[in-house]
Structure formats: C-alpha cells, structure tokens
Short mmCIF file of C-alpha atoms and ligand atoms in Angstrom, two decimals:
data_model
loop_
_atom_site.label_atom_id
_atom_site.label_comp_id
_atom_site.label_asym_id
_atom_site.label_seq_id
_atom_site.Cartn_x
_atom_site.Cartn_y
_atom_site.Cartn_z
CA MET Y 1 35.15 47.33 -117.08
CA THR Y 2 38.77 47.83 -116.06
CA GLN Y 3 39.99 47.25 -112.54
CA GLU Y 4 40.72 50.92 -112.21
CA VAL Y 5 37.15 51.99 -112.99
CA ALA Y 6 35.71 49.43 -110.58
CA GLY Y 7 38.07 50.64 -107.89
CA ALA Y 8 37.49 54.34 -108.25
CA SER Y 9 33.70 54.24 -108.37
CA SER Y 10 33.16 52.07 -105.32
CA ALA Y 11 36.00 53.20 -103.07
CA TRP Y 12 33.88 55.38 -100.78
CA GLN Y 13 31.18 52.70 -100.38
CA VAL Y 14 33.87 50.18 -99.43
CA ALA Y 15 35.42 52.58 -96.91
CA LEU Y 16 32.00 53.13 -95.31
CA GLN Y 17 31.26 49.40 -95.15
CA GLN Y 18 34.60 48.76 -93.44
CA TYR Y 19 33.92 51.55 -90.96
CA ASP Y 20 30.36 50.34 -90.28
CA ARG Y 21 31.62 46.85 -89.45
CA ALA Y 22 33.90 48.30 -86.77
CA ALA Y 23 31.25 50.74 -85.49
CA ASP Y 24 28.80 47.82 -85.11
CA LYS Y 25 31.33 45.66 -83.31
CA LEU Y 26 32.24 48.56 -80.99
CA ASN Y 27 28.57 49.41 -80.37
CA LEU Y 28 29.46 52.99 -81.17
CA GLY Y 29 26.81 55.51 -80.02
CA PRO Y 30 24.70 57.06 -82.82
CA ALA Y 31 26.07 60.60 -82.46
CA VAL Y 32 29.78 59.83 -82.62
CA ARG Y 33 29.08 57.18 -85.23
CA GLU Y 34 27.53 59.79 -87.50
CA VAL Y 35 30.31 62.32 -86.85
CA LEU Y 36 33.04 59.85 -87.86
CA ARG Y 37 31.07 58.66 -90.89
CA ASN Y 38 31.33 62.07 -92.54
CA PRO Y 39 34.31 63.99 -93.87
CA LYS Y 40 34.85 67.30 -92.10
CA ARG Y 41 35.86 69.41 -95.07
CA GLU Y 42 35.92 68.90 -98.84
CA VAL Y 43 37.40 71.36 -101.28
CA THR Y 44 37.08 71.09 -105.07
CA VAL Y 45 39.05 73.48 -107.27
CA HIS Y 46 38.99 74.01 -111.02
CA PHE Y 47 42.07 75.77 -112.31
CA PRO Y 48 43.73 76.59 -115.63
CA VAL Y 49 47.22 75.44 -116.60
CA GLN Y 50 49.14 76.50 -119.66
CA LEU Y 51 50.43 73.51 -121.61
CA ASP Y 52 53.74 73.52 -123.50
CA ASP Y 53 51.98 74.17 -126.83
CA GLY Y 54 50.52 77.39 -125.42
CA THR Y 55 46.95 76.14 -125.01
CA ILE Y 56 45.15 76.39 -121.68
CA LYS Y 57 43.54 73.38 -120.04
CA VAL Y 58 41.29 73.47 -116.96
CA PHE Y 59 42.00 70.76 -114.37
CA THR Y 60 39.99 69.68 -111.33
CA GLY Y 61 41.61 68.97 -107.97
CA TYR Y 62 40.43 67.95 -104.52
CA ARG Y 63 41.53 68.07 -100.92
CA VAL Y 64 39.43 66.32 -98.29
CA TRP Y 65 39.89 66.32 -94.53
CA HIS Y 66 38.07 63.37 -93.12
CA ASN Y 67 38.83 64.06 -89.46
CA VAL Y 68 41.29 66.28 -87.59
CA THR Y 69 40.33 65.49 -84.00
CA ARG Y 70 43.68 63.89 -83.10
CA GLY Y 71 45.94 66.38 -84.89
CA PRO Y 72 46.64 68.17 -88.18
CA ALA Y 73 45.30 66.72 -91.41
CA LYS Y 74 47.75 64.37 -93.13
CA GLY Y 75 47.62 62.50 -96.41
CA GLY Y 76 49.03 62.16 -99.88
CA ILE Y 77 48.33 63.88 -103.19
CA ARG Y 78 47.42 61.63 -106.14
CA PHE Y 79 47.67 62.56 -109.82
CA HIS Y 80 45.56 60.10 -111.84
CA PRO Y 81 43.03 60.22 -114.71
CA LEU Y 82 40.39 58.43 -112.61
CA THR Y 83 40.85 60.39 -109.39
CA ASP Y 84 37.54 61.87 -108.26
CA LEU Y 85 35.96 63.22 -105.08
CA GLN Y 86 34.63 59.81 -104.00
CA GLU Y 87 38.07 58.23 -104.23
CA VAL Y 88 39.80 61.09 -102.41
CA ARG Y 89 37.12 61.00 -99.70
CA ALA Y 90 37.65 57.27 -99.17
CA LEU Y 91 41.42 57.67 -99.04
CA SER Y 92 41.09 60.52 -96.51
CA MET Y 93 39.05 58.28 -94.21
CA TYR Y 94 41.70 55.55 -94.47
CA MET Y 95 44.28 58.11 -93.34
CA THR Y 96 42.30 58.91 -90.18
CA TRP Y 97 42.20 55.24 -89.20
CA LYS Y 98 45.81 54.63 -90.22
CA CYS Y 99 47.21 57.43 -88.05
CA ALA Y 100 45.10 56.24 -85.12
CA CYS Y 101 46.05 52.60 -85.69
CA VAL Y 102 49.78 53.33 -85.33
CA LYS Y 103 49.19 56.16 -82.80
CA ILE Y 104 50.61 58.99 -84.90
CA PRO Y 105 49.10 62.33 -83.76
CA TYR Y 106 47.48 63.29 -87.07
CA GLY Y 107 44.04 63.41 -88.58
CA GLY Y 108 43.22 62.02 -92.00
CA ALA Y 109 43.25 63.82 -95.35
CA LYS Y 110 43.88 63.14 -99.01
CA GLY Y 111 44.15 65.16 -102.20
CA GLY Y 112 44.28 64.61 -105.89
CA VAL Y 113 44.14 66.11 -109.33
CA THR Y 114 42.32 64.43 -112.21
CA CYS Y 115 45.03 64.35 -114.86
CA ASP Y 116 47.20 61.93 -116.80
CA PRO Y 117 50.75 62.73 -115.71
CA LYS Y 118 52.13 60.19 -118.16
CA LYS Y 119 50.97 62.42 -121.00
CA MET Y 120 52.36 65.64 -119.48
CA SER Y 121 55.85 67.12 -119.57
CA SER Y 122 57.79 67.89 -116.42
CA ARG Y 123 57.23 71.64 -116.96
CA GLU Y 124 53.47 71.09 -117.32
CA LEU Y 125 53.40 69.01 -114.13
CA GLU Y 126 55.32 71.72 -112.32
CA ARG Y 127 52.84 74.41 -113.40
CA LEU Y 128 49.91 72.15 -112.45
CA THR Y 129 51.42 71.42 -109.03
CA ARG Y 130 52.21 75.06 -108.28
CA ARG Y 131 48.75 76.27 -109.31
CA PHE Y 132 47.00 73.48 -107.37
CA THR Y 133 49.06 74.34 -104.27
CA THR Y 134 48.06 77.98 -104.64
CA GLU Y 135 44.38 77.07 -105.12
CA LEU Y 136 44.45 75.09 -101.84
CA GLY Y 137 45.45 78.38 -100.20
CA GLU Y 138 45.11 78.51 -96.45
CA MET Y 139 43.92 74.91 -96.25
CA ILE Y 140 47.45 73.49 -96.19
CA GLY Y 141 50.17 74.50 -93.74
CA PRO Y 142 52.55 72.93 -91.21
CA ASP Y 143 50.01 73.29 -88.39
CA SER Y 144 46.86 72.50 -90.35
CA ASP Y 145 47.37 70.06 -93.20
CA ILE Y 146 50.57 68.44 -94.45
CA PRO Y 147 50.45 66.74 -97.90
CA ALA Y 148 52.79 63.92 -99.00
CA PRO Y 149 53.41 61.85 -102.16
CA ASP Y 150 50.99 59.21 -103.42
CA VAL Y 151 50.31 57.60 -106.82
CA ASN Y 152 52.19 59.49 -109.57
CA THR Y 153 53.58 62.13 -107.23
CA ASN Y 154 57.08 62.07 -105.76
CA ALA Y 155 59.78 64.05 -103.93
CA GLN Y 156 60.04 66.52 -106.84
CA VAL Y 157 56.32 67.28 -106.72
CA MET Y 158 56.63 67.83 -102.95
CA ALA Y 159 59.57 70.19 -103.57
CA TRP Y 160 57.39 72.28 -105.93
CA MET Y 161 54.58 72.35 -103.36
CA MET Y 162 56.95 73.40 -100.57
CA ASP Y 163 58.55 76.07 -102.77
CA THR Y 164 55.19 77.47 -103.91
CA TYR Y 165 53.83 77.65 -100.36
CA SER Y 166 57.09 79.28 -99.19
CA MET Y 167 57.04 81.85 -102.02
CA HIS Y 168 53.59 83.04 -100.91
CA ARG Y 169 54.87 83.55 -97.38
CA GLY Y 170 58.24 85.04 -98.18
CA TYR Y 171 60.28 82.53 -96.18
CA SER Y 172 60.96 78.78 -96.31
CA VAL Y 173 58.34 76.58 -94.68
CA THR Y 174 59.82 73.09 -94.82
CA GLY Y 175 57.16 71.46 -92.62
CA VAL Y 176 54.26 72.10 -95.05
CA VAL Y 177 54.82 68.82 -96.91
CA THR Y 178 56.63 65.55 -96.24
CA GLY Y 179 58.34 63.21 -98.67
CA LYS Y 180 60.56 66.11 -99.81
CA PRO Y 181 64.11 65.65 -101.09
CA VAL Y 182 66.62 65.41 -98.21
CA SER Y 183 68.37 68.55 -99.51
CA ILE Y 184 65.39 70.74 -98.53
CA GLY Y 185 64.37 69.24 -95.20
CA GLY Y 186 63.27 65.77 -96.23
CA SER Y 187 63.99 62.80 -94.01
CA GLU Y 188 66.42 59.97 -94.49
CA GLY Y 189 64.46 56.81 -95.15
CA ARG Y 190 61.19 58.43 -96.28
CA GLN Y 191 61.55 57.25 -99.87
CA ASP Y 192 61.62 53.58 -98.82
CA ALA Y 193 59.50 53.89 -95.66
CA THR Y 194 56.22 52.50 -96.99
CA GLY Y 195 57.88 49.42 -98.51
CA ARG Y 196 60.10 48.92 -95.45
CA GLY Y 197 57.08 49.07 -93.15
CA VAL Y 198 55.22 46.58 -95.35
CA VAL Y 199 58.12 44.16 -94.95
CA TYR Y 200 58.22 44.60 -91.15
CA MET Y 201 54.52 43.67 -91.13
CA ILE Y 202 55.09 40.66 -93.40
CA GLN Y 203 57.83 39.45 -91.03
CA GLU Y 204 55.38 39.58 -88.10
CA ALA Y 205 52.59 37.84 -90.06
CA ALA Y 206 55.01 35.16 -91.30
CA LYS Y 207 56.04 34.42 -87.70
CA SER Y 208 52.38 33.98 -86.75
CA ILE Y 209 51.86 31.24 -89.37
CA ASP Y 210 55.35 29.72 -89.20
CA LEU Y 211 56.27 30.76 -92.71
CA ASP Y 212 59.97 30.99 -93.50
CA LEU Y 213 60.57 34.06 -95.66
CA ARG Y 214 63.72 32.52 -97.14
CA GLY Y 215 62.60 31.02 -100.41
CA ALA Y 216 59.01 32.24 -99.99
CA ARG Y 217 57.48 33.26 -103.34
CA VAL Y 218 56.24 36.82 -103.64
CA ALA Y 219 53.97 38.56 -106.19
CA VAL Y 220 53.75 42.36 -106.27
CA GLN Y 221 51.05 44.28 -108.14
CA GLY Y 222 52.33 47.82 -108.81
CA PHE Y 223 56.10 48.33 -109.12
CA GLY Y 224 56.14 51.93 -107.89
CA ASN Y 225 57.32 53.62 -104.71
CA ALA Y 226 55.66 51.18 -102.30
CA GLY Y 227 55.83 48.00 -104.38
CA GLU Y 228 59.40 48.28 -105.61
CA ALA Y 229 60.83 48.90 -102.14
CA ALA Y 230 58.80 46.07 -100.58
CA ALA Y 231 60.03 43.68 -103.31
CA ARG Y 232 63.64 44.81 -102.86
CA PHE Y 233 63.64 44.36 -99.07
CA LEU Y 234 61.95 40.95 -99.31
CA GLY Y 235 64.59 39.94 -101.86
CA GLU Y 236 67.29 40.98 -99.37
CA LEU Y 237 65.65 38.69 -96.78
CA GLY Y 238 65.95 35.74 -99.17
CA ALA Y 239 62.40 35.70 -100.54
CA ARG Y 240 61.90 34.93 -104.24
CA VAL Y 241 59.96 37.65 -106.08
CA VAL Y 242 58.34 35.68 -108.90
CA ALA Y 243 55.88 38.24 -110.34
CA VAL Y 244 55.57 42.03 -110.54
CA SER Y 245 53.36 44.31 -112.60
CA ASP Y 246 52.55 47.92 -113.40
CA SER Y 247 49.65 49.62 -115.15
CA ARG Y 248 50.64 48.12 -118.51
CA GLY Y 249 50.95 44.48 -117.38
CA GLY Y 250 53.18 42.08 -115.52
CA VAL Y 251 56.17 39.77 -115.74
CA PHE Y 252 56.84 36.36 -114.19
CA SER Y 253 59.83 34.12 -113.54
CA GLU Y 254 59.57 30.87 -111.58
CA ASP Y 255 63.27 31.18 -110.58
CA GLY Y 256 62.79 34.70 -109.20
CA LEU Y 257 63.03 38.02 -111.02
CA ASP Y 258 66.23 40.04 -111.28
CA LEU Y 259 64.93 43.15 -109.48
CA PRO Y 260 67.77 45.60 -110.31
CA LEU Y 261 67.41 44.60 -113.98
CA LEU Y 262 63.64 45.12 -113.77
CA THR Y 263 64.08 48.56 -112.22
CA ARG Y 264 66.49 49.55 -115.00
CA HIS Y 265 64.12 48.20 -117.65
CA LYS Y 266 61.22 50.22 -116.17
CA GLN Y 267 63.37 53.37 -116.07
CA GLU Y 268 64.37 52.92 -119.71
CA THR Y 269 61.04 51.80 -121.21
CA GLY Y 270 58.42 53.07 -118.74
CA SER Y 271 57.22 49.56 -117.85
CA VAL Y 272 58.37 46.22 -116.48
CA ILE Y 273 56.82 44.41 -119.45
CA GLY Y 274 59.24 42.87 -121.90
CA ALA Y 275 62.11 42.69 -119.37
CA PRO Y 276 64.72 40.07 -120.35
CA ARG Y 277 64.27 36.47 -119.12
CA THR Y 278 60.64 36.97 -118.05
CA GLN Y 279 57.27 35.65 -119.18
CA ALA Y 280 54.33 38.04 -119.60
CA LEU Y 281 51.31 37.85 -117.32
CA SER Y 282 48.28 40.09 -116.82
CA ASN Y 283 47.43 42.01 -113.67
CA ASP Y 284 44.53 39.62 -113.02
CA GLU Y 285 46.79 36.58 -113.41
CA LEU Y 286 49.33 38.12 -111.07
CA LEU Y 287 46.81 38.21 -108.22
CA GLU Y 288 46.14 34.50 -108.65
CA THR Y 289 49.80 33.46 -109.09
CA ASP Y 290 51.17 30.55 -107.07
CA CYS Y 291 52.94 32.34 -104.23
CA GLU Y 292 53.09 32.58 -100.46
CA ILE Y 293 52.94 36.38 -100.25
CA LEU Y 294 50.83 38.70 -102.40
CA ILE Y 295 51.41 42.46 -102.21
CA PRO Y 296 48.80 44.63 -103.91
CA ALA Y 297 50.69 47.93 -104.27
CA ALA Y 298 48.75 49.79 -106.96
CA LEU Y 299 45.13 50.93 -106.72
CA GLU Y 300 41.98 50.12 -104.75
CA GLY Y 301 39.29 47.56 -105.56
CA VAL Y 302 41.40 44.78 -107.12
CA ILE Y 303 40.59 41.88 -104.76
CA THR Y 304 36.85 41.24 -104.82
CA GLU Y 305 34.32 38.42 -104.52
CA ARG Y 306 35.11 37.69 -108.18
CA ASN Y 307 38.72 36.56 -107.62
CA ALA Y 308 39.24 36.11 -103.84
CA ALA Y 309 38.61 32.35 -103.87
CA ARG Y 310 41.32 31.87 -106.49
CA ILE Y 311 44.05 33.70 -104.58
CA LYS Y 312 46.67 31.21 -103.44
CA ALA Y 313 48.87 33.40 -101.24
CA ARG Y 314 48.93 32.67 -97.50
CA ILE Y 315 49.63 36.33 -96.67
CA ILE Y 316 48.18 39.36 -98.44
CA ALA Y 317 50.09 42.50 -97.45
CA GLU Y 318 48.13 45.61 -98.43
CA ALA Y 319 50.72 48.14 -99.51
CA ALA Y 320 47.97 49.85 -101.52
CA ASN Y 321 45.05 51.59 -99.86
CA GLY Y 322 41.71 49.82 -100.21
CA PRO Y 323 42.73 46.92 -102.49
CA THR Y 324 40.30 44.41 -100.91
CA ASN Y 325 36.53 44.79 -100.63
CA PRO Y 326 34.51 43.45 -97.66
CA GLU Y 327 33.01 40.54 -99.62
CA ALA Y 328 36.53 39.39 -100.54
CA ASP Y 329 37.60 39.79 -96.91
CA ASP Y 330 34.89 37.33 -95.87
CA ILE Y 331 36.03 34.76 -98.44
CA LEU Y 332 39.70 35.16 -97.47
CA ARG Y 333 38.94 34.83 -93.77
CA ARG Y 334 37.09 31.56 -94.39
CA ARG Y 335 40.07 30.30 -96.40
CA GLY Y 336 42.50 31.17 -93.61
CA THR Y 337 44.44 33.78 -95.61
CA VAL Y 338 46.16 36.37 -93.41
CA VAL Y 339 45.28 39.82 -94.75
CA ILE Y 340 47.47 42.55 -93.24
CA PRO Y 341 45.11 45.52 -93.61
CA ASP Y 342 46.19 48.70 -95.38
CA ILE Y 343 45.70 50.94 -92.33
CA LEU Y 344 48.39 48.90 -90.58
CA CYS Y 345 50.43 47.45 -93.43
CA ASN Y 346 51.32 50.64 -95.31
CA ALA Y 347 51.54 52.95 -92.28
CA GLY Y 348 55.34 53.12 -92.59
CA GLY Y 349 54.95 55.99 -95.05
CA VAL Y 350 52.96 58.24 -92.76
CA THR Y 351 55.10 57.23 -89.78
CA VAL Y 352 58.32 58.44 -91.40
CA SER Y 353 56.41 61.45 -92.75
CA TYR Y 354 55.64 62.22 -89.12
CA PHE Y 355 59.35 61.86 -88.28
CA GLU Y 356 60.15 64.24 -91.16
CA TRP Y 357 57.69 66.84 -89.87
CA VAL Y 358 59.06 66.54 -86.33
CA GLN Y 359 62.62 66.96 -87.65
CA ASP Y 360 61.58 70.01 -89.72
CA ARG Y 361 59.95 71.61 -86.69
CA GLU Y 362 62.99 70.97 -84.51
CA GLU Y 363 65.44 71.69 -87.34
CA PHE Y 364 67.41 68.74 -86.04
CA PHE Y 365 67.85 65.67 -88.22
CA TRP Y 366 68.15 62.00 -87.31
CA SER Y 367 70.26 59.23 -88.83
CA LEU Y 368 68.80 56.54 -91.09
CA ASP Y 369 69.47 53.88 -88.45
CA GLU Y 370 67.57 55.88 -85.86
CA ILE Y 371 64.65 56.37 -88.24
CA ASN Y 372 64.43 52.71 -89.22
CA ALA Y 373 64.67 51.57 -85.58
CA ARG Y 374 61.89 53.95 -84.52
CA LEU Y 375 59.78 52.91 -87.52
CA ARG Y 376 60.12 49.23 -86.65
CA ARG Y 377 59.28 49.87 -82.99
CA ILE Y 378 56.09 51.77 -83.82
CA MET Y 379 54.88 49.32 -86.44
CA VAL Y 380 55.65 46.13 -84.53
CA ARG Y 381 53.90 47.53 -81.47
CA ALA Y 382 50.86 48.36 -83.62
CA TYR Y 383 50.93 44.86 -85.15
CA ASP Y 384 51.01 43.29 -81.68
CA ASP Y 385 48.06 45.42 -80.55
CA VAL Y 386 46.06 44.44 -83.64
CA GLN Y 387 46.96 40.75 -83.37
CA ARG Y 388 46.01 40.69 -79.68
CA THR Y 389 42.65 42.36 -80.40
CA ALA Y 390 42.00 39.91 -83.23
CA SER Y 391 42.69 36.92 -80.96
CA GLU Y 392 40.60 38.29 -78.08
CA HIS Y 393 37.54 38.83 -80.30
CA ASP Y 394 38.20 35.97 -82.75
CA ILE Y 395 38.12 38.38 -85.71
CA ASP Y 396 40.38 39.13 -88.66
CA LEU Y 397 43.21 41.66 -88.57
CA ARG Y 398 41.26 44.29 -90.52
CA LEU Y 399 38.33 44.40 -88.13
CA ALA Y 400 40.77 44.39 -85.20
CA ALA Y 401 42.80 47.27 -86.66
CA TYR Y 402 39.59 49.21 -87.32
CA MET Y 403 38.27 48.58 -83.82
CA LEU Y 404 41.46 50.00 -82.31
CA ALA Y 405 41.60 52.95 -84.68
CA VAL Y 406 37.92 53.90 -84.62
CA SER Y 407 37.73 53.61 -80.83
CA ARG Y 408 40.73 55.95 -80.46
CA VAL Y 409 39.21 58.59 -82.74
CA ALA Y 410 35.81 58.18 -81.08
CA GLU Y 411 37.35 58.63 -77.65
CA ALA Y 412 39.20 61.76 -78.79
CA THR Y 413 35.96 63.13 -80.27
CA MET Y 414 33.99 62.55 -77.08
CA THR Y 415 36.78 63.93 -74.90
CA ARG Y 416 36.90 67.14 -76.91
CA GLY Y 417 33.10 67.37 -77.04
CA ILE Y 418 30.91 68.81 -79.77
CA TYR Y 419 31.57 72.51 -80.35
CA PRO Y 420 29.98 74.89 -79.35
P1 NAD R 835 53.48 55.03 -107.54
O1 NAD R 835 52.88 55.97 -108.50
O2 NAD R 835 54.89 55.23 -107.13
O3 NAD R 835 53.37 53.54 -108.09
C1 NAD R 835 52.16 52.96 -108.49
C2 NAD R 835 52.48 51.73 -109.33
O4 NAD R 835 51.26 51.04 -109.62
C3 NAD R 835 53.11 52.07 -110.68
O5 NAD R 835 54.11 51.12 -110.97
C4 NAD R 835 51.94 51.94 -111.64
O6 NAD R 835 52.34 51.61 -112.96
C5 NAD R 835 51.19 50.80 -111.01
N1 NAD R 835 49.78 50.73 -111.43
C6 NAD R 835 48.90 51.73 -111.65
N2 NAD R 835 47.72 51.24 -112.03
C7 NAD R 835 47.85 49.89 -112.02
C8 NAD R 835 46.98 48.81 -112.30
N3 NAD R 835 45.73 49.03 -112.66
N4 NAD R 835 47.46 47.56 -112.19
C9 NAD R 835 48.74 47.34 -111.81
N5 NAD R 835 49.58 48.30 -111.52
C10 NAD R 835 49.16 49.57 -111.62
O7 NAD R 835 52.51 55.02 -106.28
P2 NAD R 835 52.81 54.56 -104.77
O8 NAD R 835 53.11 55.78 -104.00
O9 NAD R 835 53.73 53.40 -104.74
O10 NAD R 835 51.34 54.09 -104.33
C11 NAD R 835 50.85 52.79 -104.59
C12 NAD R 835 49.79 52.45 -103.55
O11 NAD R 835 50.38 52.53 -102.25
C13 NAD R 835 48.60 53.41 -103.52
O12 NAD R 835 47.44 52.70 -103.16
C14 NAD R 835 48.98 54.37 -102.42
O13 NAD R 835 47.85 55.03 -101.88
C15 NAD R 835 49.62 53.42 -101.44
N6 NAD R 835 50.50 54.06 -100.47
C16 NAD R 835 51.57 54.81 -100.85
C17 NAD R 835 52.35 55.41 -99.89
C18 NAD R 835 53.58 56.21 -100.22
O14 NAD R 835 54.31 56.59 -99.31
N7 NAD R 835 53.88 56.49 -101.48
C19 NAD R 835 52.05 55.24 -98.52
C20 NAD R 835 50.97 54.45 -98.17
C21 NAD R 835 50.20 53.86 -99.15
#
C-alpha cells in the first residue's frame, strides 16, 4: 500500500480521534460534542469536461463546510487522484480548528476534485476549474465561503475561480477566493505565507528546547508551495537543508542542498530527483533521516506507529495537514519530540488569506512588511497560548492546540444557541 492510499482512507478517522481526545479532556457536553463532530454541509458534484482531444470526461468534486459558527467557511481546493469525500471532510474539520486556534474569524471548509492534474493540459485544468466553480453555485461567495489554493492548485487556479464567479454576477468579485495573483486583488506575501508561518513556529519551538537554528539539519517532505518556502526561509536563517522530496522521490546531501538549483531542476524536469550533486533517497527514508527538524509538507498519514520510533528529528513541524496519526503522536511524546501541530504550524496560509480578504473588502492594500509583521504577531501569540496550555495541563502541543480551538468553537456554538 502506498503512503498516499493509507493517508486518504483513514484521514477522517484520524481527524475524529484527534477531536475526541480534546473533547474528552475538555469534558465537552454531549450535545455540543455531537454538533462539532459532524460536518454542517457536504456537496458532491459530478460534471463533464471536454478534453483537448474532443472527448468528454466526467469528474467528481466536493466542497464540505465543517463548521461556520465563527464566520464564513474557509479552506483550500485540492486537485488529486486520491481526493475523496472522507479526505475533504477531514481537511474541512482541520480548518475549523486552525482558524479558531489562531483566532481568525472563519469557519472551516475544504474542497477538491478527483483528478490527476499532472496528466492534464493547462486548458483542460482551466475548463475543469471553471465548471467546478459553476457547479458549486451559490455555495461559494465572499460572505459565505472563500476557497484558496491547496495541493496542485495555485494562484492561476484561483484567478480562474474568481473570474468564473465574477462572470456569473456581471462584475468583479475579488473577495470570493484568496491566494489570487496580486494583479487581481491578491495579497503581497500570500504565496510564501504558509512556509513563512511554519518557520516562525519552528523558531519558537527551537527556543523552547535551546536548539540553535544555525547549522541545524532540516528534512522536508514535499517541495511544493509550503515545503519549498519553509526550506528557503530556514536556509536564510543558516539552517542546513539536507533532504527534500516530492511525489517521485527525494534527494539528500550531507553538506546541505543547493535550494535555488533544486528549484530550477524541479521546474525543468518536474521533480527534484536527479538534481546535480545529490544522492537519491525514498520518501520513507527521508522521514527517518538524521536531522534536527523534520517538515512533512505533502499529504496526510505519513507518520504512523510504523515509523514514529525511528524518526530522529527533535522538532516535527507539520506544514502538511494531518501528517501524523494519534498512535504516532503517543510514541513521539514519549520520546520527547516536539510536534508543532498542523492547526498551528501551517496557519500562516489562512492568516494571510484572511488579510487578503480584508484588503479586498476594504479595497486598500498593505505592504509586505506590514503583512509579515502582522502574521508573525498572530502566530507567535497563538504559539504562546498553546505552549502555556500544554505546560499547565502537562500535555503535548497538539492536544493543547485542540483544547484551545475546540473550546472556542464550542463556546461560540453555545452562545449562538441551537436554531430554532
Ligand atoms: P503543492 O501541490 O504546492 O505541493 C505538494 C508537494 O508535495 C509537491 O512537491 C508534491 O510533489 C509533493 N508530494 C505529493 N505527494 C507526495 C508524497 N506521497 N510524498 C512526498 N511528496 C509528495 O501543495 P501545498 O499547497 O504545498 O500543500 C502541501 C501540504 O500543505 C498539504 O497538506 C496542504 O494541505 C498543506 N497546506 C498548504 C497550504 C497552502 O497555503 N498552500 C496551507 C496550509 C497547509
């Protein structure tokens, strides 16, 4: 079984287990516990797309709102062959907790289309994106549900979504998606925000265990939007990125990888594998590489009871959503590994998405310095809250982050009351 299959099939069960641990610890009442355990709305659409050879193929897409008690639904759109309703549901729940953890006034959502974008042309992806956006209809909108990029989607895909939505209304609605190009209402700093936030969180965790980032060895699984930026910023801080990988495999260099060269190699060949002056290593080997900092930045379900005891990193920074299962968490806690949980670690993306949406609504744009300063403030405050909760209850950072997040959503739910 591949890692990807294991991840996709169990993602929702893992999300529920993580939630249940927090609900137990919080002694959450049965009614609110049941409300938060269930997604509010799930939409599945099947839609035809004309391929470049003239044939028609029917695709399946999803949009799930887990919870919108604290604000509009927010979450990325994933294009992947293994994306299914269970995965999208799990990722939507993570978004609810993430927004609450960093106190961004959004609910949680996620979307996806089961497709293999690597086998599709740009024109085919555009037609798929535009039709999917249309199929979602009234569900998305700047006041109701604001999509963003995720695995295999990017600023261009967001531009097509924004344009399609705007065409149906007859005027430009910039605030319907975030992660757009800056030329059409995107925000400075959004492209790098997830990776930048991950590095802010690593800096805080490193302080807590007296780890000097200069010279620290880093391994990154997934050299995409989140992983590449995190690697680049850590390199700028003097860390040594010794291993990176993508879906086809990984590369290693004891002396530290040449990141600009690696980026160029990936652009030219579609993968990091075979880059000059590197040794090959598998995705499994990467996770167990000798390093101080491990950044899973690809898909869920990669750190499990099967490999957790062999992970050597002192800090695991979850740029990806759901990379670690609860059994692995238990092993890592016993070993003293600091796991910065996804709902805190990768919240830089949704935080700058929030800034983008605010800027679109005000039609007044901020400088990159202002954005990065606000991002750091929000994330470091959230880290401090989580760390304090963990110390008070003698628990790991994940359970602490969940306790804070779930209690905030539960309080909002009880304050609003159950309609009617
Ligand atoms: P991306 O498509 O830009 O990059 C994903 C990378 O992972 C690619 O390099 C791909 O080749 C690699 N990959 C795919 N399958 C792999 C596998 N089995 N093993 C190793 N590598 C594999 O996607 P992204 O936006 O960087 O998202 C990566 C993770 O970060 C996801 O879990 C996503 O939910 C999470 N995330 C992204 C954002 C964001 O703003 N883009 C925000 C928060 C969290």
